[in-house]
PDB file of C-alpha atoms in Angstrom:
ATOM      1  CA  MET A   1      50.378   1.215 -69.467  1.00 44.00           C
ATOM      2  CA  SER A   2      50.402   0.239 -65.830  1.00 43.00           C
ATOM      3  CA  SER A   3      47.748   1.651 -63.551  1.00 44.00           C
ATOM      4  CA  ASN A   4      48.308   3.683 -60.419  1.00 45.00           C
ATOM      5  CA  PHE A   5      44.732   3.161 -59.289  1.00 43.00           C
ATOM      6  CA  SER A   6      43.719   1.370 -56.134  1.00 43.00           C
ATOM      7  CA  ARG A   7      40.190   0.739 -54.937  1.00 40.00           C
ATOM      8  CA  ARG A   8      40.811   3.098 -51.995  1.00 39.00           C
ATOM      9  CA  THR A   9      42.132   5.827 -54.303  1.00 42.00           C
ATOM     10  CA  PHE A  10      39.070   5.493 -56.509  1.00 41.00           C
ATOM     11  CA  THR A  11      36.689   5.515 -53.578  1.00 39.00           C
ATOM     12  CA  LEU A  12      38.237   8.629 -52.072  1.00 37.00           C
ATOM     13  CA  THR A  13      38.374  10.509 -55.354  1.00 41.00           C
ATOM     14  CA  GLY A  14      34.867   9.277 -56.112  1.00 40.00           C
ATOM     15  CA  ALA A  15      33.696  10.979 -52.935  1.00 35.00           C
ATOM     16  CA  THR A  16      35.088  14.247 -54.272  1.00 38.00           C
ATOM     17  CA  LEU A  17      33.291  13.624 -57.570  1.00 38.00           C
ATOM     18  CA  LEU A  18      29.967  13.186 -55.834  1.00 34.00           C
ATOM     19  CA  THR A  19      30.270  16.287 -53.676  1.00 32.00           C
ATOM     20  CA  THR A  20      31.714  18.647 -56.284  1.00 35.00           C
ATOM     21  CA  GLY A  21      30.417  17.341 -59.602  1.00 35.00           C
ATOM     22  CA  TRP A  22      33.963  16.706 -60.905  1.00 34.00           C
ATOM     23  CA  GLY A  23      35.004  13.401 -62.267  1.00 38.00           C
ATOM     24  CA  ALA A  24      37.556  11.772 -64.586  1.00 39.00           C
ATOM     25  CA  LEU A  25      40.281   9.473 -63.488  1.00 41.00           C
ATOM     26  CA  ALA A  26      43.853   9.537 -64.726  1.00 41.00           C
ATOM     27  CA  HIS A  27      47.016   8.161 -63.170  1.00 38.00           C
ATOM     28  CA  GLY A  28      45.568   7.980 -59.687  1.00 40.00           C
ATOM     29  CA  LYS A  29      44.271  11.563 -59.710  1.00 39.00           C
ATOM     30  CA  CYS A  30      40.746  12.794 -60.160  1.00 40.00           C
ATOM     31  CA  PHE A  31      40.225  15.325 -62.922  1.00 38.00           C
ATOM     32  CA  GLY A  32      36.739  16.573 -63.636  1.00 40.00           C
ATOM     33  CA  VAL A  33      34.628  18.402 -66.097  1.00 40.00           C
ATOM     34  CA  GLN A  34      31.487  20.329 -65.426  1.00 41.00           C
ATOM     35  CA  ASP A  35      30.500  22.703 -68.182  1.00 45.00           C
ATOM     36  CA  GLN A  36      33.899  21.941 -69.709  1.00 44.00           C
ATOM     37  CA  ASP A  37      35.891  23.014 -66.656  1.00 45.00           C
ATOM     38  CA  THR A  38      38.934  20.822 -65.966  1.00 43.00           C
ATOM     39  CA  LYS A  39      40.097  21.368 -62.423  1.00 41.00           C
ATOM     40  CA  SER A  40      41.899  18.719 -60.406  1.00 36.00           C
ATOM     41  CA  ALA A  41      40.157  17.616 -57.258  1.00 36.00           C
ATOM     42  CA  ALA A  42      41.986  16.509 -54.122  1.00 38.00           C
ATOM     43  CA  PRO A  43      40.476  13.729 -52.024  1.00 40.00           C
ATOM     44  CA  PRO A  44      38.498  15.072 -49.064  1.00 47.00           C
ATOM     45  CA  ALA A  45      39.555  14.438 -45.477  1.00 50.00           C
ATOM     46  CA  GLN A  46      38.315  11.071 -44.273  1.00 50.00           C
ATOM     47  CA  ASP A  47      37.173   9.976 -40.854  1.00 56.00           C
ATOM     48  CA  ALA A  48      39.359   6.973 -40.051  1.00 50.00           C
ATOM     49  CA  SER A  49      36.446   5.301 -38.288  1.00 52.00           C
ATOM     50  CA  ALA A  50      34.102   5.766 -41.229  1.00 56.00           C
ATOM     51  CA  THR A  51      33.263   2.796 -43.422  1.00 58.00           C
ATOM     52  CA  VAL A  52      34.705   3.218 -46.916  1.00 75.00           C
ATOM     53  CA  GLY A  53      32.481   1.759 -49.582  1.00 82.00           C
ATOM     54  CA  PRO A  54      29.147   2.116 -51.343  1.00 88.00           C
ATOM     55  CA  VAL A  55      26.009   2.754 -49.323  1.00 90.00           C
ATOM     56  CA  GLU A  56      22.660   1.954 -50.904  1.00 91.00           C
ATOM     57  CA  ASP A  57      20.071   4.700 -50.640  1.00 92.00           C
ATOM     58  CA  LEU A  58      17.013   3.838 -48.548  1.00 95.00           C
ATOM     59  CA  PHE A  59      13.909   3.108 -50.569  1.00 95.00           C
ATOM     60  CA  GLU A  60      10.326   2.087 -49.940  1.00 97.00           C
ATOM     61  CA  ARG A  61       7.758   1.559 -52.652  1.00 97.00           C
ATOM     62  CA  ASP A  62       4.908   4.045 -52.811  1.00 97.00           C
ATOM     63  CA  TYR A  63       3.467   2.291 -55.843  1.00 97.00           C
ATOM     64  CA  PRO A  64       2.271  -1.291 -56.499  1.00 97.00           C
ATOM     65  CA  ALA A  65       5.019  -3.921 -56.666  1.00 95.00           C
ATOM     66  CA  PRO A  66       5.480  -5.311 -60.180  1.00 97.00           C
ATOM     67  CA  ASP A  67       3.784  -8.582 -60.981  1.00 96.00           C
ATOM     68  CA  PHE A  68       7.033 -10.054 -62.248  1.00 95.00           C
ATOM     69  CA  LYS A  69       9.101 -11.580 -59.459  1.00 92.00           C
ATOM     70  CA  PRO A  70      12.823 -12.017 -60.233  1.00 91.00           C
ATOM     71  CA  GLY A  71      14.040 -15.570 -59.750  1.00 91.00           C
ATOM     72  CA  TRP A  72      17.676 -14.750 -58.953  1.00 92.00           C
ATOM     73  CA  LYS A  73      18.680 -18.242 -60.032  1.00 92.00           C
ATOM     74  CA  LYS A  74      22.216 -17.131 -60.866  1.00 92.00           C
ATOM     75  CA  LYS A  75      24.636 -15.371 -58.586  1.00 94.00           C
ATOM     76  CA  GLN A  76      25.359 -11.751 -59.413  1.00 94.00           C
ATOM     77  CA  LEU A  77      28.925 -10.880 -60.399  1.00 96.00           C
ATOM     78  CA  ASN A  78      31.112  -9.880 -57.504  1.00 96.00           C
ATOM     79  CA  ARG A  79      30.861  -6.109 -57.085  1.00 95.00           C
ATOM     80  CA  MET A  80      34.552  -5.639 -56.330  1.00 96.00           C
ATOM     81  CA  LEU A  81      35.508  -7.542 -59.475  1.00 98.00           C
ATOM     82  CA  ALA A  82      33.130  -5.432 -61.585  1.00 98.00           C
ATOM     83  CA  GLN A  83      34.409  -2.268 -59.922  1.00 97.00           C
ATOM     84  CA  ASP A  84      38.033  -3.198 -60.627  1.00 98.00           C
ATOM     85  CA  PHE A  85      37.218  -3.953 -64.264  1.00 98.00           C
ATOM     86  CA  VAL A  86      35.649  -0.527 -64.757  1.00 98.00           C
ATOM     87  CA  ILE A  87      38.498   1.236 -62.932  1.00 98.00           C
ATOM     88  CA  TYR A  88      41.264  -0.500 -64.874  1.00 98.00           C
ATOM     89  CA  ALA A  89      39.452   0.243 -68.137  1.00 98.00           C
ATOM     90  CA  HIS A  90      40.460   3.863 -67.580  1.00 98.00           C
ATOM     91  CA  SER A  91      44.152   3.075 -67.901  1.00 97.00           C
ATOM     92  CA  ASP A  92      45.411  -0.514 -68.147  1.00 98.00           C
ATOM     93  CA  LEU A  93      44.712  -2.694 -71.173  1.00 98.00           C
ATOM     94  CA  LYS A  94      46.714  -5.653 -69.867  1.00 98.00           C
ATOM     95  CA  ILE A  95      44.664  -6.010 -66.688  1.00 98.00           C
ATOM     96  CA  VAL A  96      41.420  -5.382 -68.582  1.00 98.00           C
ATOM     97  CA  GLU A  97      42.296  -8.308 -70.851  1.00 98.00           C
ATOM     98  CA  GLN A  98      43.217 -10.435 -67.822  1.00 98.00           C
ATOM     99  CA  LEU A  99      39.969  -9.723 -65.994  1.00 98.00           C
ATOM    100  CA  TYR A 100      37.891 -10.239 -69.144  1.00 98.00           C
ATOM    101  CA  THR A 101      39.512 -13.630 -69.692  1.00 98.00           C
ATOM    102  CA  ARG A 102      38.687 -14.531 -66.103  1.00 98.00           C
ATOM    103  CA  GLU A 103      35.058 -13.376 -66.378  1.00 98.00           C
ATOM    104  CA  PRO A 104      33.720 -12.398 -69.840  1.00 98.00           C
ATOM    105  CA  ALA A 105      30.405 -11.341 -68.291  1.00 98.00           C
ATOM    106  CA  LEU A 106      32.189  -8.232 -66.979  1.00 98.00           C
ATOM    107  CA  LEU A 107      32.088  -6.737 -70.465  1.00 98.00           C
ATOM    108  CA  ASN A 108      28.933  -4.664 -69.967  1.00 97.00           C
ATOM    109  CA  ALA A 109      29.006  -4.448 -66.178  1.00 97.00           C
ATOM    110  CA  THR A 110      27.657  -1.073 -65.071  1.00 97.00           C
ATOM    111  CA  LEU A 111      28.369   0.529 -61.709  1.00 96.00           C
ATOM    112  CA  ASP A 112      26.678   3.400 -59.925  1.00 96.00           C
ATOM    113  CA  TRP A 113      29.464   5.414 -58.302  1.00 95.00           C
ATOM    114  CA  GLY A 114      26.788   7.274 -56.376  1.00 95.00           C
ATOM    115  CA  GLY A 115      23.781   9.393 -57.174  1.00 94.00           C
ATOM    116  CA  GLY A 116      23.092   7.520 -60.409  1.00 95.00           C
ATOM    117  CA  ASP A 117      26.565   8.122 -61.898  1.00 97.00           C
ATOM    118  CA  TRP A 118      26.532   4.945 -63.974  1.00 98.00           C
ATOM    119  CA  GLU A 119      29.670   3.810 -65.771  1.00 98.00           C
ATOM    120  CA  THR A 120      30.836   0.829 -67.803  1.00 98.00           C
ATOM    121  CA  ALA A 121      34.382  -0.133 -68.719  1.00 98.00           C
ATOM    122  CA  LEU A 122      33.723   1.235 -72.218  1.00 98.00           C
ATOM    123  CA  GLY A 123      32.481   4.506 -70.746  1.00 98.00           C
ATOM    124  CA  GLY A 124      35.615   4.887 -68.648  1.00 98.00           C
ATOM    125  CA  ALA A 125      37.968   4.073 -71.514  1.00 98.00           C
ATOM    126  CA  SER A 126      36.064   6.455 -73.800  1.00 98.00           C
ATOM    127  CA  HIS A 127      36.310   9.560 -71.619  1.00 98.00           C
ATOM    128  CA  MET A 128      40.001   8.825 -71.035  1.00 97.00           C
ATOM    129  CA  GLY A 129      40.630   8.678 -74.771  1.00 97.00           C
ATOM    130  CA  ARG A 130      42.022   5.148 -74.494  1.00 97.00           C
ATOM    131  CA  LYS A 131      41.384   3.897 -78.002  1.00 98.00           C
ATOM    132  CA  ASP A 132      43.360   0.708 -77.368  1.00 98.00           C
ATOM    133  CA  ILE A 133      41.097  -0.314 -74.504  1.00 98.00           C
ATOM    134  CA  VAL A 134      37.980   0.815 -76.370  1.00 98.00           C
ATOM    135  CA  THR A 135      39.014  -1.235 -79.412  1.00 98.00           C
ATOM    136  CA  PHE A 136      39.510  -4.323 -77.272  1.00 98.00           C
ATOM    137  CA  LEU A 137      36.158  -3.933 -75.518  1.00 98.00           C
ATOM    138  CA  LEU A 138      34.282  -3.340 -78.771  1.00 98.00           C
ATOM    139  CA  SER A 139      35.944  -6.389 -80.333  1.00 98.00           C
ATOM    140  CA  LYS A 140      34.404  -8.461 -77.545  1.00 98.00           C
ATOM    141  CA  GLY A 141      30.916  -7.023 -78.059  1.00 98.00           C
ATOM    142  CA  ALA A 142      30.743  -4.025 -75.712  1.00 98.00           C
ATOM    143  CA  ARG A 143      27.719  -1.815 -76.375  1.00 98.00           C
ATOM    144  CA  ILE A 144      28.944   1.262 -78.186  1.00 98.00           C
ATOM    145  CA  ASP A 145      27.187   4.543 -77.384  1.00 98.00           C
ATOM    146  CA  ILE A 146      27.212   8.112 -78.669  1.00 98.00           C
ATOM    147  CA  PHE A 147      30.020   9.164 -76.303  1.00 98.00           C
ATOM    148  CA  CYS A 148      32.330   6.409 -77.478  1.00 98.00           C
ATOM    149  CA  ALA A 149      31.442   7.233 -81.082  1.00 98.00           C
ATOM    150  CA  ALA A 150      32.357  10.882 -80.496  1.00 98.00           C
ATOM    151  CA  MET A 151      35.752   9.923 -79.062  1.00 98.00           C
ATOM    152  CA  LEU A 152      36.455   7.609 -81.994  1.00 98.00           C
ATOM    153  CA  GLY A 153      35.625  10.343 -84.518  1.00 98.00           C
ATOM    154  CA  MET A 154      32.594   8.613 -86.038  1.00 98.00           C
ATOM    155  CA  LEU A 155      31.230  11.762 -87.639  1.00 98.00           C
ATOM    156  CA  ASP A 156      28.463  10.165 -89.739  1.00 98.00           C
ATOM    157  CA  THR A 157      27.158   8.305 -86.699  1.00 98.00           C
ATOM    158  CA  ILE A 158      27.122  11.450 -84.580  1.00 98.00           C
ATOM    159  CA  ARG A 159      25.342  13.400 -87.327  1.00 98.00           C
ATOM    160  CA  GLN A 160      22.678  10.731 -87.691  1.00 98.00           C
ATOM    161  CA  MET A 161      22.055  10.489 -83.964  1.00 98.00           C
ATOM    162  CA  LEU A 162      21.830  14.249 -83.490  1.00 98.00           C
ATOM    163  CA  THR A 163      19.528  14.536 -86.503  1.00 98.00           C
ATOM    164  CA  PHE A 164      17.300  11.851 -84.988  1.00 98.00           C
ATOM    165  CA  GLN A 165      17.386  13.480 -81.532  1.00 98.00           C
ATOM    166  CA  PRO A 166      18.871  17.015 -81.442  1.00 98.00           C
ATOM    167  CA  THR A 167      18.698  17.219 -77.643  1.00 98.00           C
ATOM    168  CA  LEU A 168      21.542  14.696 -77.467  1.00 98.00           C
ATOM    169  CA  ILE A 169      23.896  17.640 -77.968  1.00 98.00           C
ATOM    170  CA  ASP A 170      23.459  18.231 -74.226  1.00 98.00           C
ATOM    171  CA  ALA A 171      23.679  14.569 -73.206  1.00 98.00           C
ATOM    172  CA  LYS A 172      26.063  13.718 -70.388  1.00 98.00           C
ATOM    173  CA  GLY A 173      28.089  10.553 -70.046  1.00 98.00           C
ATOM    174  CA  PRO A 174      29.727   9.104 -66.924  1.00 97.00           C
ATOM    175  CA  HIS A 175      30.740  11.766 -64.388  1.00 97.00           C
ATOM    176  CA  GLY A 176      28.883  14.396 -66.417  1.00 97.00           C
ATOM    177  CA  PHE A 177      31.301  14.422 -69.380  1.00 97.00           C
ATOM    178  CA  SER A 178      29.798  15.998 -72.489  1.00 97.00           C
ATOM    179  CA  LEU A 179      29.956  14.949 -76.130  1.00 98.00           C
ATOM    180  CA  HIS A 180      32.343  17.836 -76.721  1.00 98.00           C
ATOM    181  CA  PHE A 181      34.681  16.501 -74.045  1.00 98.00           C
ATOM    182  CA  HIS A 182      34.687  13.017 -75.561  1.00 98.00           C
ATOM    183  CA  ALA A 183      35.515  14.512 -78.956  1.00 98.00           C
ATOM    184  CA  GLN A 184      38.346  16.469 -77.316  1.00 97.00           C
ATOM    185  CA  VAL A 185      39.999  13.420 -75.788  1.00 97.00           C
ATOM    186  CA  GLY A 186      39.848  11.644 -79.149  1.00 97.00           C
ATOM    187  CA  GLN A 187      42.292  14.324 -80.325  1.00 95.00           C
ATOM    188  CA  GLU A 188      43.137  14.400 -84.046  1.00 95.00           C
ATOM    189  CA  ASP A 189      40.948  11.422 -84.952  1.00 95.00           C
ATOM    190  CA  SER A 190      37.865  13.114 -83.546  1.00 98.00           C
ATOM    191  CA  LYS A 191      38.586  16.740 -84.493  1.00 97.00           C
ATOM    192  CA  PRO A 192      35.937  16.677 -87.290  1.00 98.00           C
ATOM    193  CA  VAL A 193      33.384  15.536 -84.685  1.00 98.00           C
ATOM    194  CA  LEU A 194      34.427  18.311 -82.310  1.00 98.00           C
ATOM    195  CA  ASP A 195      34.140  20.897 -85.094  1.00 98.00           C
ATOM    196  CA  TYR A 196      30.688  19.579 -85.951  1.00 98.00           C
ATOM    197  CA  LEU A 197      29.541  19.707 -82.335  1.00 98.00           C
ATOM    198  CA  GLN A 198      30.863  23.253 -82.015  1.00 98.00           C
ATOM    199  CA  SER A 199      28.940  24.238 -85.134  1.00 98.00           C
ATOM    200  CA  ILE A 200      25.738  23.096 -83.424  1.00 98.00           C
ATOM    201  CA  LYS A 201      26.502  24.411 -79.960  1.00 98.00           C
ATOM    202  CA  GLU A 202      29.712  26.307 -79.360  1.00 97.00           C
ATOM    203  CA  ILE A 203      31.136  26.020 -75.866  1.00 96.00           C
ATOM    204  CA  GLU A 204      34.386  27.087 -74.255  1.00 96.00           C
ATOM    205  CA  LEU A 205      36.872  24.235 -74.526  1.00 95.00           C
ATOM    206  CA  LYS A 206      39.292  23.897 -71.640  1.00 93.00           C
ATOM    207  CA  PRO A 207      42.573  21.943 -71.710  1.00 92.00           C
ATOM    208  CA  VAL A 208      42.324  18.321 -70.613  1.00 92.00           C
ATOM    209  CA  PRO A 209      45.163  17.814 -68.113  1.00 85.00           C
ATOM    210  CA  PHE A 210      45.627  14.064 -68.405  1.00 83.00           C
ATOM    211  CA  LEU A 211      46.044  14.027 -72.195  1.00 82.00           C
ATOM    212  CA  ASN A 212      49.636  15.184 -71.798  1.00 68.00           C
ATOM    213  CA  LYS A 213      50.428  12.513 -69.220  1.00 61.00           C
ATOM    214  CA  LYS A 214      49.821   9.401 -71.283  1.00 51.00           C
TER     215      LYS A 214
END
């Protein structure tokens, strides 16, 4: 599938995500879920003179600096490259493969879209229900998590993790997506997981708009 994303589109829709709490990306639009609501969010009006891009929050230590001093002997990955990898992982396997071949270290790159909304390529592919992209990333050693497992329908894994830590039923993935939502986007393969999650904590399940647009 080809992607309709651009970095500007993602940045603008990401601004909506941060101010409204919505957030899932599909076909160049921003769909979001908060307490299982699935409204579409339009990009906010932008000041043409404003700088578009991430802004690091100001910080000053009010505690002792750690004894360990990072050496920074290697260059960090380019942020735009990491950002593009995560964005394309929502929708475009071909470009994900291309970027991975160019820089394998992108595999577990994690970006903060703002306010601590951390996301990896696997996280993006998982909440979009893109099993093809998830399968590719896992085959290369991506770090699977409970949200990905829910989307893939790994019922035994989900049971074991919730038995070990029951509060994970309320865990939130990238953009605030719940375990229930990830089980929804997995569709038939993950229906047993969704039924199990509902048996533990029943919530109102809303339609997921982008599932019908794949």
